[in-house]
Coordinates of C-alpha atoms (C1' of nucleotides) in Angstrom, one line a residue:
Chain A
M18 CA 0.0 0.0 0.0
K19 CA 1.2 3.4 -0.9
S20 CA 1.8 5.9 1.9
F21 CA 0.0 9.2 2.1
K22 CA 1.8 11.8 0.1
I23 CA 1.1 15.5 -0.2
Y24 CA 2.4 18.2 -2.4
D25 CA 4.5 20.6 -0.3
T26 CA 4.5 24.1 -1.7
Y27 CA 7.7 24.8 0.1
T28 CA 9.8 22.1 -1.6
K29 CA 7.5 22.0 -4.6
N30 CA 7.4 18.2 -4.5
V31 CA 5.0 15.5 -3.7
T32 CA 6.5 14.1 -0.6
P33 CA 5.5 11.2 1.8
F34 CA 3.7 12.5 4.9
S35 CA 5.1 11.6 8.2
P36 CA 4.1 13.5 11.3
L37 CA 6.5 15.0 13.8
N38 CA 5.1 13.1 16.7
H39 CA 3.3 10.0 15.6
P40 CA 0.3 9.5 15.9
F41 CA -0.4 13.2 16.5
V42 CA -0.8 15.6 13.6
G43 CA -1.1 19.3 14.0
I44 CA -2.8 21.3 11.3
Y45 CA -3.2 25.0 11.0
I46 CA -5.5 26.5 8.3
C47 CA -5.8 30.2 7.6
G48 CA -9.5 30.9 8.2
P49 CA -11.6 33.8 7.1
T50 CA -11.4 37.5 7.7
V51 CA -14.9 38.1 9.0
Y52 CA -15.9 41.3 7.4
G53 CA -18.6 40.0 5.1
H54 CA -20.7 37.0 4.3
P55 CA -18.8 34.1 2.8
H56 CA -18.9 33.7 -1.0
L57 CA -18.6 30.7 -3.2
G58 CA -14.8 30.8 -3.2
H59 CA -14.7 30.6 0.6
A60 CA -16.2 27.2 0.4
R61 CA -13.2 25.5 -1.3
G62 CA -10.6 25.7 1.5
P63 CA -12.9 24.3 4.2
V64 CA -14.0 21.5 1.9
V65 CA -10.5 20.6 0.8
F66 CA -9.0 20.7 4.2
D67 CA -12.0 18.8 5.7
V68 CA -11.0 15.9 3.5
L69 CA -7.5 16.1 4.7
H70 CA -8.8 16.3 8.3
R71 CA -11.1 13.3 7.8
Y72 CA -8.7 11.2 5.9
L73 CA -5.9 11.6 8.5
K74 CA -8.4 10.7 11.2
H75 CA -9.4 7.7 9.1
L76 CA -5.8 6.6 8.9
G77 CA -5.7 6.6 12.6
Y78 CA -3.9 9.9 13.4
K79 CA -4.9 12.0 16.3
V80 CA -5.5 15.3 14.6
R81 CA -5.5 18.8 16.2
F82 CA -7.1 21.0 13.6
V83 CA -6.7 24.7 14.2
R84 CA -8.5 27.2 12.0
N85 CA -8.3 30.8 13.0
V86 CA -10.8 33.7 12.7
T87 CA -9.2 37.0 11.7
D88 CA -11.2 39.7 13.4
V89 CA -8.4 42.3 13.5
G90 CA -5.3 43.3 11.6
H91 CA -6.2 43.3 8.0
L92 CA -6.1 46.8 6.6
V93 CA -8.2 48.4 4.0
N94 CA -5.4 49.8 2.0
D95 CA -2.0 48.5 1.1
A96 CA 1.4 49.6 2.5
D97 CA 0.3 49.0 6.1
E98 CA -1.7 52.2 6.0
G99 CA -5.4 52.8 6.4
E100 CA -8.1 51.6 8.6
D101 CA -8.7 48.2 9.9
K102 CA -11.2 46.5 7.6
I103 CA -13.4 45.4 10.4
A104 CA -13.4 48.7 12.1
R105 CA -14.3 50.5 8.9
K106 CA -17.2 48.3 8.2
A107 CA -18.4 48.6 11.8
R108 CA -18.4 52.3 11.6
V109 CA -20.5 52.1 8.5
E110 CA -22.9 49.8 9.9
Q111 CA -23.0 51.5 13.3
V112 CA -22.3 48.5 15.4
E113 CA -19.6 47.3 17.7
P114 CA -16.6 45.8 15.9
M115 CA -16.9 42.6 17.9
E116 CA -20.6 42.5 17.1
L117 CA -19.8 42.6 13.4
A118 CA -17.1 40.0 13.7
Q119 CA -19.5 37.7 15.6
F120 CA -22.2 38.2 13.0
Y121 CA -20.0 37.2 10.1
T122 CA -18.3 34.5 12.1
D123 CA -21.7 33.0 12.6
S124 CA -22.4 33.3 8.9
Y125 CA -19.2 31.5 8.2
H126 CA -20.1 28.7 10.6
H127 CA -23.5 28.3 8.9
M128 CA -21.7 27.6 5.7
L129 CA -19.4 25.1 7.3
D130 CA -22.4 23.3 8.9
A131 CA -24.2 23.2 5.6
L132 CA -21.2 21.7 3.9
N133 CA -20.8 19.1 6.7
V134 CA -17.3 20.3 7.6
L135 CA -16.0 18.8 10.8
P136 CA -15.5 21.4 13.5
A137 CA -12.0 22.6 14.2
S138 CA -10.3 21.4 17.4
I139 CA -9.5 25.0 18.2
E140 CA -10.8 28.1 16.5
P141 CA -8.7 31.0 17.9
R142 CA -9.5 34.6 17.2
A143 CA -6.8 37.2 16.5
S144 CA -8.4 39.7 18.9
G145 CA -8.1 37.1 21.7
H146 CA -4.4 36.7 21.2
I147 CA -3.1 40.2 21.3
I148 CA -0.7 39.4 24.2
E149 CA 0.8 36.5 22.4
Q150 CA 1.3 38.6 19.4
I151 CA 3.0 41.3 21.4
E152 CA 5.3 38.8 23.0
M153 CA 6.2 37.4 19.7
I154 CA 6.9 40.8 18.2
Q155 CA 9.1 41.6 21.2
T156 CA 11.1 38.5 20.7
I157 CA 11.6 39.3 17.1
I158 CA 12.8 42.8 18.0
D159 CA 15.1 41.3 20.7
N160 CA 16.5 38.9 18.1
G161 CA 17.3 41.9 15.8
F162 CA 14.9 41.2 13.0
A163 CA 12.5 44.1 13.6
Y164 CA 12.6 47.7 14.5
E165 CA 10.3 50.3 15.9
S166 CA 9.5 53.4 13.9
N167 CA 7.1 56.1 15.1
G168 CA 5.2 53.7 17.4
S169 CA 4.9 51.0 14.7
V170 CA 7.1 47.9 14.4
Y171 CA 8.4 46.6 11.1
F172 CA 10.0 43.4 10.1
D173 CA 13.5 44.0 8.7
V174 CA 13.3 42.0 5.5
P175 CA 16.7 43.0 4.1
G176 CA 18.4 42.2 7.4
Y177 CA 16.5 38.9 7.7
S178 CA 17.4 37.8 4.2
K179 CA 21.1 38.1 4.8
T180 CA 20.9 34.9 6.7
H181 CA 17.5 33.5 5.7
D182 CA 15.7 32.7 2.5
Y183 CA 12.9 35.2 2.3
G184 CA 10.8 34.4 -0.8
K185 CA 11.5 30.7 -1.1
L186 CA 7.9 29.6 -0.4
S187 CA 6.3 32.0 -2.9
G188 CA 9.1 32.1 -5.4
R189 CA 9.9 35.7 -4.9
V190 CA 13.3 37.2 -5.6
V191 CA 14.2 39.0 -2.5
E192 CA 16.5 41.5 -4.2
E193 CA 13.6 42.7 -6.3
L194 CA 11.3 43.0 -3.3
I195 CA 14.0 45.0 -1.5
A196 CA 14.4 47.2 -4.5
G197 CA 10.7 47.8 -4.5
A198 CA 10.2 46.2 -7.9
G199 CA 6.6 46.4 -9.0
N200 CA 5.8 49.2 -6.6
E201 CA 6.9 52.0 -9.1
A202 CA 3.4 52.5 -10.4
R203 CA 1.8 52.5 -7.0
E204 CA 1.3 55.4 -4.6
L205 CA 2.3 53.9 -1.3
E206 CA 1.6 55.9 1.8
G207 CA 3.7 55.8 4.9
Q208 CA 6.7 54.2 3.3
D209 CA 8.8 56.7 5.1
E210 CA 8.3 54.8 8.4
K211 CA 9.9 51.8 6.8
R212 CA 13.5 51.4 6.2
N213 CA 12.7 49.3 3.1
P214 CA 9.6 48.9 1.0
A215 CA 9.8 45.1 1.5
D216 CA 9.5 45.4 5.2
F217 CA 6.1 44.5 6.6
A218 CA 4.3 45.7 9.7
L219 CA 4.2 43.7 12.9
W220 CA 2.5 46.4 14.9
K221 CA 0.8 49.5 13.8
K222 CA 0.2 52.6 15.8
A223 CA -3.4 53.4 15.7
G224 CA -4.9 56.8 14.8
P225 CA -8.0 58.0 16.5
E226 CA -10.1 56.6 13.7
H227 CA -9.2 53.1 14.6
I228 CA -11.9 51.6 16.8
M229 CA -10.0 48.4 17.6
Q230 CA -6.8 49.2 19.5
W231 CA -4.7 47.8 22.3
N232 CA -1.8 48.9 24.5
S233 CA 1.6 47.7 23.6
P234 CA 5.2 48.6 24.5
W235 CA 5.4 50.7 21.3
S236 CA 2.1 52.4 21.0
R237 CA -1.6 52.1 21.4
G238 CA -2.3 50.2 18.2
F239 CA -3.1 46.9 16.6
P240 CA -1.2 43.9 15.3
G241 CA 0.1 43.7 11.7
W242 CA -1.2 41.4 8.9
H243 CA 0.7 38.2 9.5
I244 CA 1.7 38.0 13.1
E245 CA -1.7 36.5 14.3
C246 CA -1.2 33.2 12.5
S247 CA 2.3 32.9 13.7
A248 CA 1.4 33.6 17.3
M249 CA -1.7 31.4 17.4
S250 CA -0.2 28.4 15.5
R251 CA 2.8 28.6 17.8
K252 CA 0.6 28.7 20.9
Y253 CA -1.6 25.8 20.0
L254 CA 0.6 23.6 17.9
G255 CA 4.1 24.5 18.9
E256 CA 7.0 26.1 17.2
T257 CA 7.0 23.5 14.5
F258 CA 3.9 21.6 13.5
D259 CA 2.9 19.3 10.6
I260 CA 0.7 20.9 8.0
H261 CA -0.1 24.6 7.3
G262 CA -2.8 25.1 4.7
G263 CA -4.6 27.9 3.0
G264 CA -5.5 29.4 -0.4
M265 CA -2.8 30.0 -3.0
D266 CA -3.5 33.7 -2.8
L267 CA -2.1 33.7 0.7
L268 CA 1.3 32.4 -0.5
F269 CA 2.7 35.9 -0.7
P270 CA 3.0 37.9 1.4
H271 CA 1.1 36.1 4.2
H272 CA 2.7 32.7 4.4
E273 CA 6.1 33.9 3.3
S274 CA 5.9 36.4 6.2
E275 CA 4.8 33.8 8.7
I276 CA 7.9 31.7 7.9
A277 CA 10.0 34.8 8.4
Q278 CA 8.4 35.6 11.7
S279 CA 8.8 32.1 13.1
M280 CA 12.3 31.8 11.9
A281 CA 13.1 35.3 13.4
C282 CA 11.5 34.4 16.6
S283 CA 12.6 30.8 17.3
S284 CA 14.8 29.7 14.4
H285 CA 12.2 27.1 13.5
Q286 CA 10.3 26.6 10.4
P287 CA 6.6 26.8 11.5
A288 CA 5.3 24.1 9.2
R289 CA 6.8 20.9 7.8
Y290 CA 4.3 20.8 4.9
W291 CA 2.6 23.6 3.2
M292 CA -0.6 22.9 1.3
H293 CA -2.3 25.4 -0.9
H294 CA -5.6 25.0 -2.7
N295 CA -6.4 26.8 -5.9
M296 CA -9.2 29.3 -6.6
I297 CA -12.7 29.0 -7.8
T298 CA -13.1 31.1 -10.9
V299 CA -16.1 32.6 -12.7
N300 CA -15.7 32.8 -16.4
G301 CA -12.1 32.1 -16.0
Q302 CA -11.5 34.8 -13.4
K303 CA -11.0 34.6 -9.7
M304 CA -14.0 35.4 -7.6
A305 CA -13.2 38.5 -5.7
K306 CA -14.9 41.5 -4.2
S307 CA -12.9 43.9 -6.3
L308 CA -14.1 42.2 -9.5
N309 CA -17.7 42.2 -8.3
N310 CA -18.3 38.7 -9.5
G311 CA -18.8 37.1 -6.1
I312 CA -21.7 34.8 -5.5
S313 CA -22.5 34.6 -1.8
I314 CA -23.1 31.2 -0.3
D315 CA -26.6 32.2 0.6
E316 CA -27.3 33.3 -2.9
F317 CA -25.8 30.1 -4.1
F318 CA -28.1 28.0 -1.9
T319 CA -31.2 30.0 -2.8
G320 CA -30.5 30.6 -6.4
K321 CA -30.9 34.3 -6.1
H322 CA -28.1 35.7 -8.2
P323 CA -28.1 36.6 -11.9
L324 CA -25.4 34.1 -12.7
L325 CA -27.4 31.2 -11.2
E326 CA -29.9 29.3 -13.2
K327 CA -31.2 27.7 -10.1
A328 CA -30.5 27.0 -6.5
Y329 CA -27.8 24.4 -5.7
S330 CA -27.7 22.4 -2.5
P331 CA -24.7 22.4 -0.2
M332 CA -23.8 18.8 -1.1
T333 CA -23.9 19.7 -4.7
L334 CA -21.3 22.4 -4.1
K335 CA -19.2 20.1 -2.0
F336 CA -19.3 17.4 -4.6
F337 CA -18.5 19.9 -7.3
I338 CA -15.4 21.0 -5.4
L339 CA -14.3 17.4 -4.8
Q340 CA -14.6 16.4 -8.4
A341 CA -11.6 18.6 -9.2
H342 CA -8.2 18.3 -7.8
Y343 CA -7.5 20.9 -5.1
R344 CA -4.5 22.3 -6.7
G345 CA -6.2 23.1 -10.0
T346 CA -8.5 26.1 -10.7
L347 CA -12.2 25.2 -10.7
D348 CA -14.4 27.2 -13.0
F349 CA -17.9 27.8 -12.0
S350 CA -20.7 27.2 -14.5
N351 CA -24.3 26.2 -14.3
S352 CA -23.9 23.2 -16.5
A353 CA -21.0 21.9 -14.4
L354 CA -23.0 22.4 -11.2
Q355 CA -26.0 20.6 -12.7
A356 CA -23.8 17.7 -13.8
S357 CA -22.4 17.5 -10.2
E358 CA -25.9 17.6 -8.8
K359 CA -26.9 14.5 -10.8
G360 CA -23.7 12.8 -10.1
F361 CA -24.0 13.3 -6.4
N362 CA -27.6 12.0 -6.5
R363 CA -26.4 8.9 -8.3
L364 CA -23.7 8.3 -5.7
I365 CA -26.0 8.8 -2.8
T366 CA -28.8 6.8 -4.2
A367 CA -26.4 3.9 -4.6
S368 CA -25.8 4.0 -0.9
Q369 CA -29.5 3.4 -0.3
T370 CA -29.5 0.7 -2.9
L371 CA -26.6 -1.0 -1.3
S372 CA -28.3 -1.2 2.1
N373 CA -31.1 -3.3 0.5
I374 CA -28.8 -5.7 -1.4
K375 CA -29.0 -9.4 -0.5
P376 CA -25.9 -11.5 -0.7
S377 CA -25.7 -14.7 -2.7
Q378 CA -23.9 -18.0 -2.2
D379 CA -22.3 -18.0 -5.6
G380 CA -21.1 -14.4 -5.5
K381 CA -17.7 -14.1 -7.2
I382 CA -17.1 -10.4 -6.9
S383 CA -14.0 -9.1 -5.2
I384 CA -13.6 -5.4 -4.4
D385 CA -10.1 -5.6 -3.1
S386 CA -8.6 -3.8 -6.1
L387 CA -11.3 -1.1 -6.0
R388 CA -10.7 -0.6 -2.3
Q389 CA -7.0 -0.3 -3.0
A390 CA -7.6 2.1 -5.8
C391 CA -9.5 4.4 -3.4
Y392 CA -6.6 4.5 -1.0
D393 CA -4.1 5.0 -3.7
A394 CA -6.1 7.9 -5.1
L395 CA -6.1 9.8 -1.8
N396 CA -2.6 8.8 -0.9
E397 CA -1.4 10.4 -4.1
D398 CA -1.8 14.0 -3.0
M399 CA -5.4 13.7 -2.1
N400 CA -6.7 13.0 -5.6
T401 CA -10.4 13.2 -4.9
P402 CA -11.5 13.1 -8.5
I403 CA -9.9 9.7 -8.9
L404 CA -11.4 8.5 -5.7
I405 CA -14.8 9.6 -6.9
A406 CA -14.2 7.8 -10.3
N407 CA -13.6 4.6 -8.3
L408 CA -16.7 5.2 -6.2
F409 CA -18.7 5.4 -9.4
E410 CA -17.2 2.1 -10.5
M411 CA -18.7 0.7 -7.3
V412 CA -22.0 2.4 -8.1
T413 CA -22.2 0.5 -11.3
L414 CA -21.4 -2.7 -9.5
I415 CA -24.0 -2.0 -6.8
N416 CA -26.7 -1.4 -9.5
Q417 CA -25.7 -4.5 -11.3
I418 CA -26.1 -6.6 -8.2
A419 CA -29.4 -4.9 -7.3
S420 CA -30.8 -5.6 -10.7
G421 CA -29.7 -9.3 -10.5
Q422 CA -27.1 -9.1 -13.2
T423 CA -24.4 -10.3 -11.0
A424 CA -24.1 -11.7 -7.5
I425 CA -22.0 -10.9 -4.4
S426 CA -21.1 -13.1 -1.4
E427 CA -22.0 -12.1 2.1
A428 CA -18.4 -11.3 3.0
A429 CA -17.8 -9.3 -0.1
L430 CA -21.0 -7.4 0.4
E431 CA -20.0 -6.4 3.9
E432 CA -16.7 -5.2 2.6
L433 CA -18.4 -3.3 -0.2
K434 CA -20.7 -1.6 2.3
S435 CA -17.8 -0.7 4.5
V436 CA -15.6 0.7 1.9
Y437 CA -18.3 2.6 0.0
N438 CA -19.8 4.2 3.0
T439 CA -16.5 4.9 4.6
F440 CA -15.3 6.9 1.6
V441 CA -18.5 8.6 0.7
F442 CA -19.6 9.6 4.2
D443 CA -16.6 9.5 6.5
V444 CA -13.7 10.6 4.3
L445 CA -15.4 12.8 1.7
G446 CA -17.9 14.0 4.3
L447 CA -20.8 13.8 1.9
A448 CA -24.3 13.4 3.5
F449 CA -27.8 12.7 2.7
E450 CA -29.8 15.9 2.1
E451 CA -33.2 16.0 3.6
K452 CA -34.9 17.9 0.9
S453 CA -38.5 17.5 1.9
G454 CA -37.6 15.2 4.7
H455 CA -37.6 11.4 4.5
N456 CA -39.1 10.2 7.7
D457 CA -41.1 7.3 9.0
R458 CA -44.5 8.9 8.5
I459 CA -43.7 9.9 4.9
D460 CA -42.2 6.5 4.2
G461 CA -45.4 4.9 5.6
L462 CA -47.6 7.2 3.5
M463 CA -45.6 6.5 0.4
Q464 CA -45.7 2.8 0.9
L465 CA -49.5 3.0 1.1
L466 CA -49.6 4.9 -2.2
I467 CA -47.2 2.5 -3.8
D468 CA -49.3 -0.5 -2.7
M469 CA -52.4 1.1 -4.1
R470 CA -50.7 1.8 -7.4
N471 CA -49.4 -1.7 -7.6
E472 CA -52.8 -3.0 -6.9
A473 CA -54.2 -0.9 -9.7
K474 CA -51.5 -2.2 -12.0
A475 CA -52.3 -5.8 -11.1
Q476 CA -55.9 -5.0 -12.1
K477 CA -54.6 -3.4 -15.3
N478 CA -56.1 -0.2 -14.2
Y479 CA -53.3 1.8 -15.8
A480 CA -55.2 5.1 -15.8
L481 CA -55.3 5.0 -12.1
S482 CA -51.7 3.8 -11.6
D483 CA -50.3 6.4 -14.0
S484 CA -52.4 9.0 -12.4
I485 CA -50.9 8.2 -9.0
R486 CA -47.4 8.2 -10.5
Q487 CA -48.0 11.5 -12.2
K488 CA -49.5 13.2 -9.2
L489 CA -46.6 12.1 -7.0
A490 CA -44.1 13.3 -9.6
E491 CA -45.7 16.7 -9.5
L492 CA -45.3 16.7 -5.7
G493 CA -41.6 15.8 -6.2
F494 CA -41.7 12.1 -5.5
E495 CA -40.2 9.8 -8.1
I496 CA -41.5 6.2 -8.4
K497 CA -39.0 3.6 -9.4
D498 CA -40.1 0.1 -10.4
G499 CA -37.3 -2.3 -9.8
K500 CA -36.9 -6.1 -9.9
E501 CA -37.1 -6.3 -6.1
G502 CA -40.2 -4.0 -5.9
T503 CA -41.1 -0.4 -6.0
T504 CA -39.1 2.3 -4.3
Y505 CA -39.3 6.1 -4.3
S506 CA -37.1 9.0 -4.0
I507 CA -37.6 12.6 -3.2
L508 CA -36.5 14.9 -6.0
Chain B
rG4 C1' 6.8 45.1 -16.3
rG5 C1' 8.5 40.7 -13.1
rU6 C1' 7.5 35.6 -11.3
rC7 C1' 4.7 31.3 -11.8
rG8 C1' 1.0 28.3 -14.1
rA9 C1' -2.7 26.6 -17.6
rA10 C1' -4.7 25.1 -22.7
rU11 C1' -7.8 17.6 -22.8
rG12 C1' -13.9 15.0 -26.5
rG13 C1' -20.7 18.8 -26.7
rC14 C1' -19.7 20.4 -21.1
rC15 C1' -17.0 19.6 -16.3
rG16 C1' -12.7 17.2 -15.1
rA17 C1' -8.5 13.1 -14.0
rG18 C1' -4.2 11.4 -16.3
rU19 C1' 3.6 13.1 -16.7
rG20 C1' 6.4 8.5 -22.0
rG21 C1' 3.3 2.7 -24.3
rC22 C1' -2.3 -0.4 -20.8
rU23 C1' -5.3 6.1 -23.0
rA24 C1' -10.3 7.8 -15.7
rG25 C1' -15.0 9.3 -14.0
rG26 C1' -19.5 12.4 -14.1
rC27 C1' -23.1 15.1 -17.2
rA28 C1' -25.2 15.5 -22.1
rA29 C1' -26.4 12.7 -26.8
rA30 C1' -27.8 8.1 -29.7
rG31 C1' -29.2 2.8 -29.9
rC32 C1' -30.6 -1.6 -27.2
rU33 C1' -32.5 -4.6 -22.7
rC34 C1' -36.0 -4.4 -18.9
rU35 C1' -41.3 -2.2 -18.4
rG36 C1' -48.4 -2.3 -19.9
rC37 C1' -46.1 2.6 -20.9
rA38 C1' -42.6 5.4 -18.5
rA39 C1' -38.9 6.4 -14.9
rA40 C1' -34.8 4.1 -12.6
rA41 C1' -31.0 0.6 -13.7
rG42 C1' -27.9 -2.2 -17.1
rC43 C1' -25.3 -2.8 -21.9
rU44 C1' -23.4 -0.5 -26.3
rU45 C1' -21.7 3.9 -29.2
rC46 C1' -19.4 8.8 -29.5
rU47 C1' -11.6 8.1 -28.5
rA48 C1' -10.1 14.1 -27.2
rC49 C1' -5.5 16.1 -25.8
rA50 C1' -4.3 24.8 -28.6
rG51 C1' -0.7 25.3 -33.0
rC52 C1' 4.2 24.4 -35.2
rG53 C1' 8.8 22.0 -34.7
rG54 C1' 12.1 18.6 -31.9
rU55 C1' 13.8 14.2 -28.7
rU56 C1' 12.1 8.9 -28.7
rC57 C1' 10.9 2.4 -31.3
rG58 C1' 6.7 5.1 -29.2
rA59 C1' 4.4 11.8 -26.6
rA60 C1' -1.7 14.3 -24.2
rU61 C1' 2.6 13.3 -21.1
rC62 C1' 9.7 15.4 -22.2
rC63 C1' 12.2 19.9 -24.8
rG64 C1' 11.8 24.6 -27.9
rC65 C1' 9.0 28.3 -30.2
rU66 C1' 4.0 30.6 -31.2
rU67 C1' -0.9 31.8 -29.8
rU68 C1' -4.6 32.3 -26.0
rC69 C1' -5.9 32.6 -20.9
rG70 C1' -5.1 32.9 -15.7
rA71 C1' -2.8 33.6 -10.8
rC72 C1' 0.6 36.2 -7.7
rC73 C1' 3.5 40.8 -7.2
rU74 C1' -2.0 44.9 -2.9
rC75 C1' -6.8 42.9 1.4
rC76 C1' -8.2 38.2 -0.6
rA77 C1' -10.2 31.2 0.2

RNA sequence: GGUCGAAUGGCCGAGUGGCUAGGCAAAGCUCUGCAAAAGCUUCUACAGCGGUUCGAAUCCGCUUUCGACCUCCA
């Protein structure tokens, strides 16, 4: 059996995964900045890393999964100048900053619940770790890698890069960053506080317009962009932990700076593996606020957006995401979503079919190779599309058995049930969707109608039987006549 | 402008040198009172031009088109 391998962005190789302290695995994922409702693109990271979380658990690891909530520190403008994003929005909406952060954190959690994402072991907030951030900044200053300037503290990139490789993760050339390459066309405010344009803020002195501010040795202010993740991952996972994940757009400067901060603080690489998922695009372009092409999660689930032909369910979205490899871009389109919707239904219906299958003495089917193919797919850098392809092979097998075209032994059937349900529900984290609500009373009611229709059929009263079928279809119930009897599903 | 990446059948999307996924859509057949569901079958693609090789979607070069990052971003 192949071992679990993941693509490490830092070394740019697919490398075998082995945890620092077997069987424990520490994972840190950069969570959302809670200044707005989540959009479609925000769903990808949680879904991708949920599979990682679930698969590692399935493999027997004890996982501590940390996902932060950024409720301070991200600025509206570049160059470390400008208002805190959250504070700005709070002023606009006339509410407490923390009220706003809570509101959008809840919104984010609603999305996670809908997508059946496992809860994080720890979900730290940046605003709750100001002390840790200040301590870390002080250590970096003491170590000579940061300097104070007018109440703010900046990381000394040129100084750091004399002895360290700033830019390795994101493929930047540090000399060009130091020279300010790419900044020529931009008007950057407050660069005079910095010794070098490549330097980034660890602490910012707050002006009176900043609602969120804290005391520090340097000024009353707020922490910089990147220090929160370094401080919180360090606190909960240690100076070095196993996997750090996030979107590819965080590669630079966020993750690059995290590495620098950790190295400057403790001479340790923060993460042993860096995993980055790609973006969801709309018409080939990244979904982003600035492009005004964002579809909020709520709009997606209700279908209320000009780009949407209809509403799509959370599981359709999850399945859509999992049908592509996490490192490739994934382009949104209605036809692709509708294909995913049908594919997901096929997969989930097969699970129900499977539970009704009867084993046979002369069954010759073996699913050993299919099971192995499932593990191989995930072991090879979490290739969920190949895993799903293998699951569909099982679906065909399940349907063949159910229609009597082939037979399966009791032992093989148990194995098939175990493998299929494990991967569909436990590892991929897909779930039945209670559209109108399957329950005992509906089931009983439906059985009554099915019996009545079958009686009509037996009496060749097709007008009545077709009428029952038609009326049920109009109500969203699909009647399926199989060899083993009649079943129904809710559309 | 710099750095990096992508181009696969009607659509989505795997696949890194020979065995050429999977889903959706389409067509035919089986089953069915008729349907639906399900099964079987068919549709065999790799942007273009060169090169390497016995053999290339896969490696190399060039061209074209597109994208990401370089600024908050999942």
